[in-house]
Amino acid sequence: MIELGKALQIVRKHLLSPGKETVSLAASPGRYLAEDLRADRDIPPFHKASMDGFACRKEDLPGPLEVLELLPAGQVPSERVGAGQCSRIMTGGQVPEGADCVIMQEHVVMESGERIRFSGSYSESHICRKGEDLRKGDLLLEEGTLLEPQHLGMMATVGKNEVLVTRRIHAGILATGSELVDVSEVPLGAQIRNSNSLQLAAQVQRAGHTAELLGIVMDDKDLLTEKISGLMERFDLLLVTGGASVGEFDLVPGVLQDQGFNLEFERVAMQPGKPLTFAQRDGKVCFGLSGNPVSCFVQFEMLVKPFLCWSAGGDLPQGHIRCRMEEGFTRRKSDRLFFLPVVLRPGGGCAPVEYHGSAHLHALDKLAGFAELPAGITTLKRGEEVDVRLI
Ligand code: AMP
Ligand code: MG
């Protein structure tokens, strides 16, 4: 059994290299950027009014000021603002030369003719200076960024209509277990529905990649061998769920080994999720995950997701926060790092959910993340601060 940190180090040595492709900006959310992006011009590209009002010289305030012209957004000023002058300007408009501030229209009194007077007290210029956000050539986004809506806005701003991204990894997902039936079927006797495959596929998708469901295979060594050997031809990454432990029908590690895979590890010191096989052969990788649905979920989040993110050039995906426990929690054994499902409370604290163990998937209904109890720690007191891995 190895520590999670060690397991991550090993996984990191066997990353996939999915390559790169160009996609349209519109198709880029959820993809990993495969190039550094730089600003193609200063942002803002000109001194810009951030309020509706009048562009003028601060030293001339409170006026009176003669109004030269109207400057809506999109219009290039035709007049320089001199002493005792101003131009009416709208938010987003280009500030005319000579002006060093924009006074808000709410603070202006109209006088006779085309003249105004400032009636407020001056506090700020209300001008966004040319290049104050980014200079032409400055780094806008780093290679490896997982693209989210705000990044699309940034890329649109610099005219990046086509983006170089990492190709998606296509993972195969295989469920093992003679008790399993497909979601569409009615389970009979001691059968249960296969809930892990679709859950895993959605986790793969959320991590920016794609998955193919490969059905269910019975707990039979020959069937499993045949299935896995065929699949490794088609997939660089295979996620197998079930049969990963040490029971009589836990056949996955043995089959992988017979197929010439190197078993890099078979157990990780975490709870839930201890039985976890990581195997590789000639650049192909297989994770043998638990059958228990919560374990399977946690194993994906803690190990498979980092593997996918790193393979795509991204960073370790989980955010961490420190959070105050609003209720205490005690466990009996403390030999492994424990992931306790928690919800966030309005005041900034967190609380454990009712959790019956690694088969209790419904406990994750309102999941915010997992509070970490390191090995050796049995109790979290009410009011104590704890590390929470956000999911
Ligand atoms: P295993 O890892 O095969 O020993 O399975 C552990 C537990 O998880 C058993 O109760 C299985 O019935 C259950 N299980 C295994 N595979 C799945 C699956 N794909 N969906 C839901 N439960 C499963
Ligand atoms: Mg099983």
Tab-separated table of N, CA and C in Angstrom, residues 301-389:
chain	number	residue	atom	x	y	z
A	301	GLU	N	-11.460	11.152	-8.924
A	301	GLU	CA	-11.139	12.554	-8.613
A	301	GLU	C	-9.707	12.722	-8.129
A	302	MET	N	-9.213	11.769	-7.338
A	302	MET	CA	-7.900	11.919	-6.709
A	302	MET	C	-6.743	11.458	-7.599
A	303	LEU	N	-6.998	10.534	-8.496
A	303	LEU	CA	-5.891	10.005	-9.303
A	303	LEU	C	-6.107	10.058	-10.812
A	304	VAL	N	-7.293	9.667	-11.264
A	304	VAL	CA	-7.490	9.639	-12.721
A	304	VAL	C	-7.597	11.067	-13.258
A	305	LYS	N	-8.285	11.908	-12.531
A	305	LYS	CA	-8.433	13.291	-12.997
A	305	LYS	C	-7.090	14.013	-13.092
A	306	PRO	N	-6.244	13.942	-12.058
A	306	PRO	CA	-4.909	14.528	-12.229
A	306	PRO	C	-4.168	13.937	-13.428
A	307	PHE	N	-4.286	12.624	-13.621
A	307	PHE	CA	-3.630	11.980	-14.766
A	307	PHE	C	-4.113	12.596	-16.082
A	308	LEU	N	-5.421	12.786	-16.207
A	308	LEU	CA	-5.979	13.360	-17.443
A	308	LEU	C	-5.554	14.817	-17.625
A	309	CYS	N	-5.608	15.573	-16.521
A	309	CYS	CA	-5.222	16.999	-16.600
A	309	CYS	C	-3.754	17.136	-16.971
A	310	TRP	N	-2.914	16.385	-16.298
A	310	TRP	CA	-1.473	16.477	-16.591
A	310	TRP	C	-1.187	16.040	-18.013
A	311	SER	N	-1.839	14.957	-18.450
A	311	SER	CA	-1.602	14.475	-19.818
A	311	SER	C	-1.947	15.552	-20.838
A	312	ALA	N	-2.923	16.385	-20.498
A	312	ALA	CA	-3.343	17.445	-21.431
A	312	ALA	C	-2.541	18.726	-21.230
A	313	GLY	N	-1.549	18.691	-20.344
A	313	GLY	CA	-0.710	19.870	-20.134
A	313	GLY	C	-1.230	20.809	-19.065
A	314	GLY	N	-2.286	20.405	-18.353
A	314	GLY	CA	-2.859	21.264	-17.313
A	314	GLY	C	-2.227	21.039	-15.953
A	315	ASP	N	-2.742	21.776	-14.965
A	315	ASP	CA	-2.236	21.677	-13.593
A	315	ASP	C	-3.096	20.723	-12.777
A	316	LEU	N	-2.607	20.405	-11.573
A	316	LEU	CA	-3.394	19.593	-10.642
A	316	LEU	C	-4.756	20.261	-10.456
A	317	PRO	N	-5.831	19.520	-10.706
A	317	PRO	CA	-7.124	20.171	-10.841
A	317	PRO	C	-7.806	20.640	-9.566
A	318	GLN	N	-7.581	19.967	-8.438
A	318	GLN	CA	-8.438	20.312	-7.291
A	318	GLN	C	-8.018	21.580	-6.578
A	319	GLY	N	-9.018	22.397	-6.219
A	319	GLY	CA	-8.766	23.507	-5.321
A	319	GLY	C	-8.858	23.008	-3.885
A	320	HIS	N	-8.142	23.685	-2.992
A	320	HIS	CA	-8.187	23.361	-1.562
A	320	HIS	C	-8.700	24.570	-0.820
A	321	ILE	N	-9.518	24.387	0.180
A	321	ILE	CA	-9.799	25.506	1.078
A	321	ILE	C	-9.659	25.032	2.517
A	322	ARG	N	-9.389	25.978	3.401
A	322	ARG	CA	-9.428	25.679	4.834
A	322	ARG	C	-10.826	26.036	5.298
A	323	CYS	N	-11.422	25.166	6.074
A	323	CYS	CA	-12.824	25.361	6.434
A	323	CYS	C	-13.032	24.954	7.885
A	324	ARG	N	-13.918	25.671	8.569
A	324	ARG	CA	-14.241	25.354	9.961
A	324	ARG	C	-15.335	24.290	9.992
A	325	MET	N	-15.100	23.215	10.759
A	325	MET	CA	-16.113	22.161	10.878
A	325	MET	C	-17.252	22.656	11.764
A	326	GLU	N	-18.445	22.621	11.251
A	326	GLU	CA	-19.581	23.076	12.067
A	326	GLU	C	-20.191	21.942	12.884
A	327	GLU	N	-19.756	20.722	12.574
A	327	GLU	CA	-20.141	19.564	13.392
A	327	GLU	C	-18.912	18.690	13.538
A	328	GLY	N	-18.813	17.977	14.676
A	328	GLY	CA	-17.669	17.100	14.878
A	328	GLY	C	-17.814	15.806	14.089
A	329	PHE	N	-16.709	15.068	13.990
A	329	PHE	CA	-16.738	13.771	13.300
A	329	PHE	C	-15.684	12.858	13.928
A	330	THR	N	-16.052	11.585	14.111
A	330	THR	CA	-15.100	10.623	14.666
A	330	THR	C	-15.105	9.353	13.832
A	331	ARG	N	-13.931	8.785	13.621
A	331	ARG	CA	-13.857	7.477	12.953
A	331	ARG	C	-13.104	6.523	13.863
A	332	ARG	N	-13.295	5.220	13.605
A	332	ARG	CA	-12.677	4.223	14.484
A	332	ARG	C	-11.231	3.957	14.082
A	333	LYS	N	-11.053	3.558	12.823
A	333	LYS	CA	-9.686	3.258	12.386
A	333	LYS	C	-9.055	4.512	11.771
A	334	SER	N	-7.750	4.621	11.868
A	334	SER	CA	-7.130	5.826	11.313
A	334	SER	C	-5.851	5.494	10.546
A	335	ASP	N	-5.822	4.308	9.913
A	335	ASP	CA	-4.587	3.897	9.248
A	335	ASP	C	-4.382	4.551	7.883
A	336	ARG	N	-5.450	5.182	7.339
A	336	ARG	CA	-5.339	5.766	5.990
A	336	ARG	C	-5.839	7.205	5.990
A	337	LEU	N	-5.418	7.942	4.982
A	337	LEU	CA	-5.986	9.267	4.729
A	337	LEU	C	-7.476	9.082	4.445
A	338	PHE	N	-8.309	9.828	5.154
A	338	PHE	CA	-9.757	9.648	5.007
A	338	PHE	C	-10.362	10.858	4.310
A	339	PHE	N	-11.197	10.589	3.326
A	339	PHE	CA	-11.916	11.660	2.631
A	339	PHE	C	-13.365	11.668	3.104
A	340	LEU	N	-13.697	12.688	3.853
A	340	LEU	CA	-15.038	12.803	4.414
A	340	LEU	C	-15.877	13.749	3.546
A	341	PRO	N	-16.975	13.239	2.963
A	341	PRO	CA	-17.796	14.136	2.139
A	341	PRO	C	-18.419	15.250	2.982
A	342	VAL	N	-18.290	16.482	2.521
A	342	VAL	CA	-18.846	17.615	3.273
A	342	VAL	C	-19.666	18.536	2.360
A	343	VAL	N	-20.563	19.260	3.006
A	343	VAL	CA	-21.268	20.356	2.329
A	343	VAL	C	-20.755	21.664	2.926
A	344	LEU	N	-20.873	22.744	2.159
A	344	LEU	CA	-20.486	24.056	2.685
A	344	LEU	C	-21.708	24.702	3.317
A	345	ARG	N	-21.479	25.399	4.430
A	345	ARG	CA	-22.565	26.089	5.125
A	345	ARG	C	-22.470	27.587	4.836
A	346	PRO	N	-23.597	28.328	4.929
A	346	PRO	CA	-23.602	29.744	4.542
A	346	PRO	C	-22.535	30.608	5.237
A	347	GLY	N	-22.235	30.360	6.511
A	347	GLY	CA	-21.265	31.207	7.216
A	347	GLY	C	-19.818	30.950	6.833
A	348	GLY	N	-19.556	30.053	5.883
A	348	GLY	CA	-18.175	29.767	5.479
A	348	GLY	C	-17.637	28.493	6.083
A	349	GLY	N	-18.404	27.832	6.940
A	349	GLY	CA	-17.966	26.570	7.522
A	349	GLY	C	-18.390	25.398	6.650
A	350	CYS	N	-18.048	24.185	7.107
A	350	CYS	CA	-18.503	22.987	6.380
A	350	CYS	C	-19.017	21.971	7.386
A	351	ALA	N	-19.784	21.027	6.879
A	351	ALA	CA	-20.336	19.998	7.764
A	351	ALA	C	-20.324	18.660	7.052
A	352	PRO	N	-20.050	17.583	7.813
A	352	PRO	CA	-20.097	16.257	7.201
A	352	PRO	C	-21.525	15.906	6.814
A	353	VAL	N	-21.681	15.134	5.757
A	353	VAL	CA	-23.013	14.655	5.395
A	353	VAL	C	-23.206	13.293	6.060
A	354	GLU	N	-24.441	12.850	6.138
A	354	GLU	CA	-24.678	11.503	6.644
A	354	GLU	C	-24.032	10.541	5.655
A	355	TYR	N	-23.150	9.715	6.145
A	355	TYR	CA	-22.326	8.896	5.246
A	355	TYR	C	-22.153	7.503	5.830
A	356	HIS	N	-22.672	6.502	5.112
A	356	HIS	CA	-22.653	5.130	5.630
A	356	HIS	C	-21.509	4.313	5.070
A	357	GLY	N	-20.643	4.925	4.292
A	357	GLY	CA	-19.523	4.164	3.742
A	357	GLY	C	-19.513	4.193	2.226
A	358	SER	N	-18.579	3.431	1.666
A	358	SER	CA	-18.222	3.617	0.257
A	358	SER	C	-19.267	3.144	-0.751
A	359	ALA	N	-20.358	2.526	-0.261
A	359	ALA	CA	-21.426	2.180	-1.200
A	359	ALA	C	-22.525	3.260	-1.193
A	360	HIS	N	-22.419	4.203	-0.266
A	360	HIS	CA	-23.512	5.164	-0.031
A	360	HIS	C	-23.376	6.366	-0.972
A	361	LEU	N	-23.725	6.141	-2.215
A	361	LEU	CA	-23.543	7.171	-3.236
A	361	LEU	C	-24.423	8.399	-2.989
A	362	HIS	N	-25.601	8.156	-2.447
A	362	HIS	CA	-26.523	9.264	-2.231
A	362	HIS	C	-25.947	10.320	-1.279
A	363	ALA	N	-24.947	9.932	-0.473
A	363	ALA	CA	-24.293	10.885	0.433
A	363	ALA	C	-23.644	12.028	-0.351
A	364	LEU	N	-23.360	11.809	-1.628
A	364	LEU	CA	-22.664	12.835	-2.423
A	364	LEU	C	-23.632	13.808	-3.105
A	365	ASP	N	-24.899	13.682	-2.784
A	365	ASP	CA	-25.930	14.501	-3.429
A	365	ASP	C	-25.578	15.988	-3.481
A	366	LYS	N	-25.251	16.572	-2.345
A	366	LYS	CA	-24.974	18.016	-2.304
A	366	LYS	C	-23.496	18.283	-2.044
A	367	LEU	N	-22.673	17.361	-2.483
A	367	LEU	CA	-21.235	17.390	-2.195
A	367	LEU	C	-20.559	18.697	-2.613
A	368	ALA	N	-19.773	19.285	-1.697
A	368	ALA	CA	-18.921	20.417	-2.062
A	368	ALA	C	-17.492	19.935	-2.231
A	369	GLY	N	-17.119	18.935	-1.440
A	369	GLY	CA	-15.758	18.427	-1.506
A	369	GLY	C	-15.533	17.405	-0.412
A	370	PHE	N	-14.266	17.052	-0.212
A	370	PHE	CA	-13.925	16.062	0.813
A	370	PHE	C	-12.978	16.705	1.822
A	371	ALA	N	-13.416	16.661	3.116
A	371	ALA	CA	-12.511	17.098	4.180
A	371	ALA	C	-11.489	15.988	4.384
A	372	GLU	N	-10.237	16.384	4.596
A	372	GLU	CA	-9.174	15.386	4.728
A	372	GLU	C	-8.850	15.123	6.187
A	373	LEU	N	-8.921	13.863	6.593
A	373	LEU	CA	-8.390	13.455	7.894
A	373	LEU	C	-7.139	12.641	7.609
A	374	PRO	N	-5.966	13.201	7.908
A	374	PRO	CA	-4.731	12.455	7.634
A	374	PRO	C	-4.686	11.167	8.452
A	375	ALA	N	-3.860	10.220	8.002
A	375	ALA	CA	-3.670	8.982	8.771
A	375	ALA	C	-3.253	9.358	10.196
A	376	GLY	N	-3.764	8.620	11.163
A	376	GLY	CA	-3.419	8.887	12.561
A	376	GLY	C	-4.432	9.780	13.261
A	377	ILE	N	-5.278	10.450	12.499
A	377	ILE	CA	-6.275	11.352	13.109
A	377	ILE	C	-7.638	10.650	13.115
A	378	THR	N	-8.228	10.547	14.289
A	378	THR	CA	-9.549	9.901	14.359
A	378	THR	C	-10.678	10.913	14.512
A	379	THR	N	-10.373	12.081	15.085
A	379	THR	CA	-11.460	12.989	15.451
A	379	THR	C	-11.258	14.387	14.884
A	380	LEU	N	-12.341	14.932	14.371
A	380	LEU	CA	-12.383	16.360	14.031
A	380	LEU	C	-13.378	16.987	14.985
A	381	LYS	N	-12.920	17.990	15.723
A	381	LYS	CA	-13.835	18.614	16.685
A	381	LYS	C	-14.648	19.705	16.010
A	382	ARG	N	-15.791	19.983	16.564
A	382	ARG	CA	-16.594	21.106	16.101
A	382	ARG	C	-15.763	22.387	16.267
A	383	GLY	N	-15.735	23.234	15.252
A	383	GLY	CA	-14.982	24.483	15.334
A	383	GLY	C	-13.547	24.357	14.830
A	384	GLU	N	-13.080	23.125	14.652
A	384	GLU	CA	-11.709	22.904	14.189
A	384	GLU	C	-11.593	23.233	12.694
A	385	GLU	N	-10.424	23.689	12.268
A	385	GLU	CA	-10.216	23.965	10.842
A	385	GLU	C	-9.710	22.727	10.135
A	386	VAL	N	-10.182	22.528	8.929
A	386	VAL	CA	-9.841	21.313	8.210
A	386	VAL	C	-9.571	21.686	6.750
A	387	ASP	N	-8.714	20.881	6.089
A	387	ASP	CA	-8.468	21.051	4.645
A	387	ASP	C	-9.594	20.396	3.874
A	388	VAL	N	-10.203	21.119	2.950
A	388	VAL	CA	-11.250	20.522	2.116
A	388	VAL	C	-10.790	20.571	0.663
A	389	ARG	N	-10.821	19.408	0.021
A	389	ARG	CA	-10.553	19.365	-1.431
A	389	ARG	C	-11.859	19.585	-2.151
